[in-house]
Short mmCIF file of C-alpha atoms in Angstrom, two decimals:
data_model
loop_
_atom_site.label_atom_id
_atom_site.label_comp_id
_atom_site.label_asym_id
_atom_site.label_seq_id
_atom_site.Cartn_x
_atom_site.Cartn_y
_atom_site.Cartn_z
CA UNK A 2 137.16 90.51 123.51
CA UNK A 3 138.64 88.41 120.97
CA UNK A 4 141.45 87.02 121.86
CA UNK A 5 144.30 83.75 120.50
CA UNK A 6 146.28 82.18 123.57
CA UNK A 7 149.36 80.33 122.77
CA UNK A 8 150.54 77.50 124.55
CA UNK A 9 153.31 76.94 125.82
CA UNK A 10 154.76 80.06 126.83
CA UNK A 11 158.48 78.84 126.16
CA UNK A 12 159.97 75.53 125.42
CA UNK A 13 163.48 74.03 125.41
CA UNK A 14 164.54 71.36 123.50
CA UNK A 15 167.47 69.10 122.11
CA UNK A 16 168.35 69.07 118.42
CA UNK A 17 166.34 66.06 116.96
CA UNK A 18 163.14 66.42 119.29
CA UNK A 19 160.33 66.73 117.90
CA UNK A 20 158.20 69.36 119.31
CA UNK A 21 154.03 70.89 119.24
CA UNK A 22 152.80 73.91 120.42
CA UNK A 23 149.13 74.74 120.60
CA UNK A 24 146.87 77.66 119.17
CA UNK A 25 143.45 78.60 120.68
CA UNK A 26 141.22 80.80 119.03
CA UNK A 27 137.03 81.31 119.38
CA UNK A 28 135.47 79.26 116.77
CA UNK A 29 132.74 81.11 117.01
CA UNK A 30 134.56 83.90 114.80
CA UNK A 31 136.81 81.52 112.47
CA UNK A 32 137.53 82.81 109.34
CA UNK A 33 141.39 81.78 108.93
CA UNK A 34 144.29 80.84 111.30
CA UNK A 35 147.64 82.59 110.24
CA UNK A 36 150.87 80.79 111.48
CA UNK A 37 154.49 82.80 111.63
CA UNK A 38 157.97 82.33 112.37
CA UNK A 39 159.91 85.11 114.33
CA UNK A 40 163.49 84.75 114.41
CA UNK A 41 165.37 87.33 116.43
CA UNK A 42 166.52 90.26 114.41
CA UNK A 43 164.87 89.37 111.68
CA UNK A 44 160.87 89.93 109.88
CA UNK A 45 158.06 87.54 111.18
CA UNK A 46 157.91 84.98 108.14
CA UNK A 47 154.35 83.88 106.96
CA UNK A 48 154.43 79.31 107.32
CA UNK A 49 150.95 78.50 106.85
CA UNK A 50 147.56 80.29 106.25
CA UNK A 51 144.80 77.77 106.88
CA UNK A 52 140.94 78.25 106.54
CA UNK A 53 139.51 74.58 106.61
CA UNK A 54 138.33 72.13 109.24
CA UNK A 55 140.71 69.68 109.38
CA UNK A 56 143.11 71.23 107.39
CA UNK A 57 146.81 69.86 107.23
CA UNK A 58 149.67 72.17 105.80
CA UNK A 59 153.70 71.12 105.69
CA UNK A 60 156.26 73.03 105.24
CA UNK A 61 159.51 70.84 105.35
CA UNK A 62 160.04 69.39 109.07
CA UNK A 63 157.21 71.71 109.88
CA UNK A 64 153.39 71.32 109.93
CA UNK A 65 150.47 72.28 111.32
CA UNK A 66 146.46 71.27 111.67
CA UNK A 67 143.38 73.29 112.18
CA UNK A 68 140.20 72.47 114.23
CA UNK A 69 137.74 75.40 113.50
CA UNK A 70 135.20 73.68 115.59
CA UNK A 71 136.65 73.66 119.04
CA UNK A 72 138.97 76.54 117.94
CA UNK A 73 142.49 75.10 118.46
CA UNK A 74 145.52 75.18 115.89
CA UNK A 75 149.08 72.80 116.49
CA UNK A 76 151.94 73.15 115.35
CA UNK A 77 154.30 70.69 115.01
CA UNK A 78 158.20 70.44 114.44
CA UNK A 79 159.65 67.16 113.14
CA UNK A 80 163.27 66.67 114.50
CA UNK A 81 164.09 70.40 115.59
CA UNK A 82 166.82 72.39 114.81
CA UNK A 83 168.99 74.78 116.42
CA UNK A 84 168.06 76.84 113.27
CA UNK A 85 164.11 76.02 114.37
CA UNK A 86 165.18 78.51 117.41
CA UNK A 87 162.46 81.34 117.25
CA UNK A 88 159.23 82.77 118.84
CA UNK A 89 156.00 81.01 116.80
CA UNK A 90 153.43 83.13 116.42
CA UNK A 91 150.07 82.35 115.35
CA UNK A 92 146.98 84.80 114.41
CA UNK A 93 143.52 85.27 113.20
CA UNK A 94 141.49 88.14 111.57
CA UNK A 95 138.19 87.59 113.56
CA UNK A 96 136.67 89.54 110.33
CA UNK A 97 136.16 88.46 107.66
CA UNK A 98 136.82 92.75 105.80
CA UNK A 99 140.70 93.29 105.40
CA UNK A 100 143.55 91.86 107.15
CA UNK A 101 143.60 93.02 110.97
CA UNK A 102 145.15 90.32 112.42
CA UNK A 103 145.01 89.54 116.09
CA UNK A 104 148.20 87.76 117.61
CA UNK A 105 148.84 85.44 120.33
CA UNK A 106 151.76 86.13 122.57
CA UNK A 107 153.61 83.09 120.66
CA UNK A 108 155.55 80.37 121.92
CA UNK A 109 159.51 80.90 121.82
CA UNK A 110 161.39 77.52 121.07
CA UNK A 111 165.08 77.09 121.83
CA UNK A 112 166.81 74.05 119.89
CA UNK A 113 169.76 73.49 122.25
CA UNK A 114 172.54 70.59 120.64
CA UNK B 28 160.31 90.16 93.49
CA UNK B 29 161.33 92.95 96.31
CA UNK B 30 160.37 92.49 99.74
CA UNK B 31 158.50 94.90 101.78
CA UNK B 32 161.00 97.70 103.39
CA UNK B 33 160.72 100.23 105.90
CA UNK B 34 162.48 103.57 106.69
CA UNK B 35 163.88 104.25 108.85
CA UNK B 36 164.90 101.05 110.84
CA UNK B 37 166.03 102.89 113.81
CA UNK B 38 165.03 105.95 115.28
CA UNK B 39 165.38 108.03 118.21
CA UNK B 40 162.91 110.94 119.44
CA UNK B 41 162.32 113.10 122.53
CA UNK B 42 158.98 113.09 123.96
CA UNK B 43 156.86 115.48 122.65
CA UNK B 44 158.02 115.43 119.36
CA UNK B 45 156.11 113.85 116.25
CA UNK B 46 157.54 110.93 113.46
CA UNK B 47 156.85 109.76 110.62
CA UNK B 48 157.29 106.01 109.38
CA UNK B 49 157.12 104.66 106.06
CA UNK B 50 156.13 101.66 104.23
CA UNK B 51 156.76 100.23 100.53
CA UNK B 52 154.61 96.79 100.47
CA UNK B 53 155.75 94.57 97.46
CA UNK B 54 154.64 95.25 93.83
CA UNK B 55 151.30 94.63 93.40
CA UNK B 56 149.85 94.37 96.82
CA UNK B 57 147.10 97.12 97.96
CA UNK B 58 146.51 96.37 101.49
CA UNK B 59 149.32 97.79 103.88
CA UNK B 60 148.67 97.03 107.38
CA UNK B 61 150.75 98.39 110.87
CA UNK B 62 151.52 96.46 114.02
CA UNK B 63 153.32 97.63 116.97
CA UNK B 64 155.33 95.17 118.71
CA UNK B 65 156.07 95.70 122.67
CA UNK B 66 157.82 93.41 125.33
CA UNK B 67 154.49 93.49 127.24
CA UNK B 68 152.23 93.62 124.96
CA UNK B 69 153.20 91.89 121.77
CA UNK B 70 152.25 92.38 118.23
CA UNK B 71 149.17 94.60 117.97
CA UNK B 72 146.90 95.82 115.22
CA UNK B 73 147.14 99.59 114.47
CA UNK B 74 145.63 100.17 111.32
CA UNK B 75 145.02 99.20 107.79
CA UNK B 76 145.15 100.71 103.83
CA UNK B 77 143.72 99.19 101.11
CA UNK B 78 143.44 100.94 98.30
CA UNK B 79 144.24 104.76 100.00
CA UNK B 80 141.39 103.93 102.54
CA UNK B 81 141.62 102.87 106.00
CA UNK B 82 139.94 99.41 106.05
CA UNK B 83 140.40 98.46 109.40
CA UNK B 84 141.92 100.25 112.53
CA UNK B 85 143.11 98.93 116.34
CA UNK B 86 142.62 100.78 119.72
CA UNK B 87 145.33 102.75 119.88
CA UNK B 88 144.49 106.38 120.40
CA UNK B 89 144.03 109.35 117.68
CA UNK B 90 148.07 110.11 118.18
CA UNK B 91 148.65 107.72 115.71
CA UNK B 92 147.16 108.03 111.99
CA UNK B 93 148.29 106.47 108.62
CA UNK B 94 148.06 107.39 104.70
CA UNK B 95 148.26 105.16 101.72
CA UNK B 96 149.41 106.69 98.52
CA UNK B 97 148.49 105.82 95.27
CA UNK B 98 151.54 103.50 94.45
CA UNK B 99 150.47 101.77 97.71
CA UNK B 100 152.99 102.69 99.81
CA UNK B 101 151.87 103.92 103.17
CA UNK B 102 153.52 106.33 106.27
CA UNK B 103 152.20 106.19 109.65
CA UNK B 104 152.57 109.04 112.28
CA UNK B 105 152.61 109.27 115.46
CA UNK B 106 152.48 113.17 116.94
CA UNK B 107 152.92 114.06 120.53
CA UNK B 108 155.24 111.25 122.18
CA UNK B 109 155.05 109.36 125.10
CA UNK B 110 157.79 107.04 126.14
CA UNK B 111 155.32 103.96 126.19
CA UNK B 112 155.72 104.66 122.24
CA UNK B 113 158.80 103.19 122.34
CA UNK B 114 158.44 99.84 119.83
CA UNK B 115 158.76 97.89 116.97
CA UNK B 116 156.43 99.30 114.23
CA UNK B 117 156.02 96.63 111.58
CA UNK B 118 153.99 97.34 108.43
CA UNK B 119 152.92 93.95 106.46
CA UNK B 120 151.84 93.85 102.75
CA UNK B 121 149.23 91.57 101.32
CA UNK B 122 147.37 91.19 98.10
CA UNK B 123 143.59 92.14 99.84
CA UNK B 124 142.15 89.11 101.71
CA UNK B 125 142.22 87.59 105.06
CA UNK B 126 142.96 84.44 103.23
CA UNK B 127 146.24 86.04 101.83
CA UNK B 128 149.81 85.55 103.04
CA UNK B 129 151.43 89.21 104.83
CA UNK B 130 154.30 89.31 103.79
CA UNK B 131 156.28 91.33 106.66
CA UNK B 132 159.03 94.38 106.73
CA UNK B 133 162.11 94.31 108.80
CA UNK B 134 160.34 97.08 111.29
CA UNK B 135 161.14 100.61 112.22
CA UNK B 136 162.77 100.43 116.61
CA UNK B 137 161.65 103.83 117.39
CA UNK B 138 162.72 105.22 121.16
CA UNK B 139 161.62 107.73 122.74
CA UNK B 140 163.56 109.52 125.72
#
């Protein structure tokens, strides 16, 4: 079974922290390494998509790095927040025909002032 | 450019009973994918579209099936309900690789009593 593990399960932190959460995934199946944001009530929004070893993406305060060989992802939030409150999800498609994505449980991150 | 949308965003069955969901992905994209989202379980692949053919489908059992139409919008159905149906049903739109950005829909909360 394929499978992406998040890491950590929940986090709390004070506006201006900066914050990382981890993605692990098999390498042995890479293909790409989808990141989302989840905010309650709303639709997961698509960050990053990354494919490459070593890759770097940014987004704003956001950003996030890819090892493909020993299958981990981080993201990382530069001065959080309370708007940065959501569940981070990431995901990979384990194939490389179509767009079946396969989710980790996410990490939910609560900016607190 | 229009987001993806899905009707109806809530609904509320008995057991037993069959629904329909549907999906409009933004202009332009063919693949259509389906995720049901549960407290215990989190997001999980259902099925696919590309095209009007199934590309890729989950483990979920034969209850629930899916149709793409030639404008690319797509329905999913679930016949026979169980209350463990009770979920989130998100459909995602994408342009046809893994590589690609889903773009996701608000989500159809379906409950079934």
């Amino acid at each position: 079974i394929l499978n992406v593990e998040q890491s950590p399960q929940s986090l709390h932190v004070q506006e201006g922290d900066s914050t990382n959460f981890t993605c692990s995934f098999p390498s042995s199946n890479f293909y790409a390494l989808h990141w989302y944001r989840w905010e309650t009530a709303k639709s997961p929004e698509a960050l990053f998509v990354m494919t490459l070893n070593g890759d770097e993406k940014k987004k704003g305060q956001i950003s996030a790095t890819l090892n493909t060989k020993e299958g981990y992802s981080y993201l990382y939030i530069k001065g959080s927040q309370p708007e940065d409150s959501a569940t981070y999800l990431c995901a990979s498609p384990f194939t490389g025909g179509g767009n079946k994505l396969t989710f980790g449980t996410g990490t939910q991150l609560k900016v607190e002032l | 450019k229009a987001g993806v949308t899905q009707t109806p965003r809530y609904l509320i069955k008995t057991r037993g009973q069959q629904v329909t969901l549907s999906c409009s992905p933004i202009s332009g994209h063919r693949s259509v994918s389906w995720y049901q989202q549960t407290p215990g379980q989190g997001l999980q692949f259902l099925f696919e579209y590309f095209s009007e053919t199934q590309r890729n489908k989950g483990n979920f059992p034969g209850r629930f099936s899916g149709r793409q139409f030639s404008n690319s919008r797509s329905e999913m159905n679930v016949s026979t309900l169980e209350l463990g149906d009770s979920a989130l049903y998100l459909c995602a739109s994408s342009s046809d690789r893994y590589t690609d950005t889903q773009y996701f829909g608000p989500g159809t909360r379906l409950t079934v009593l």
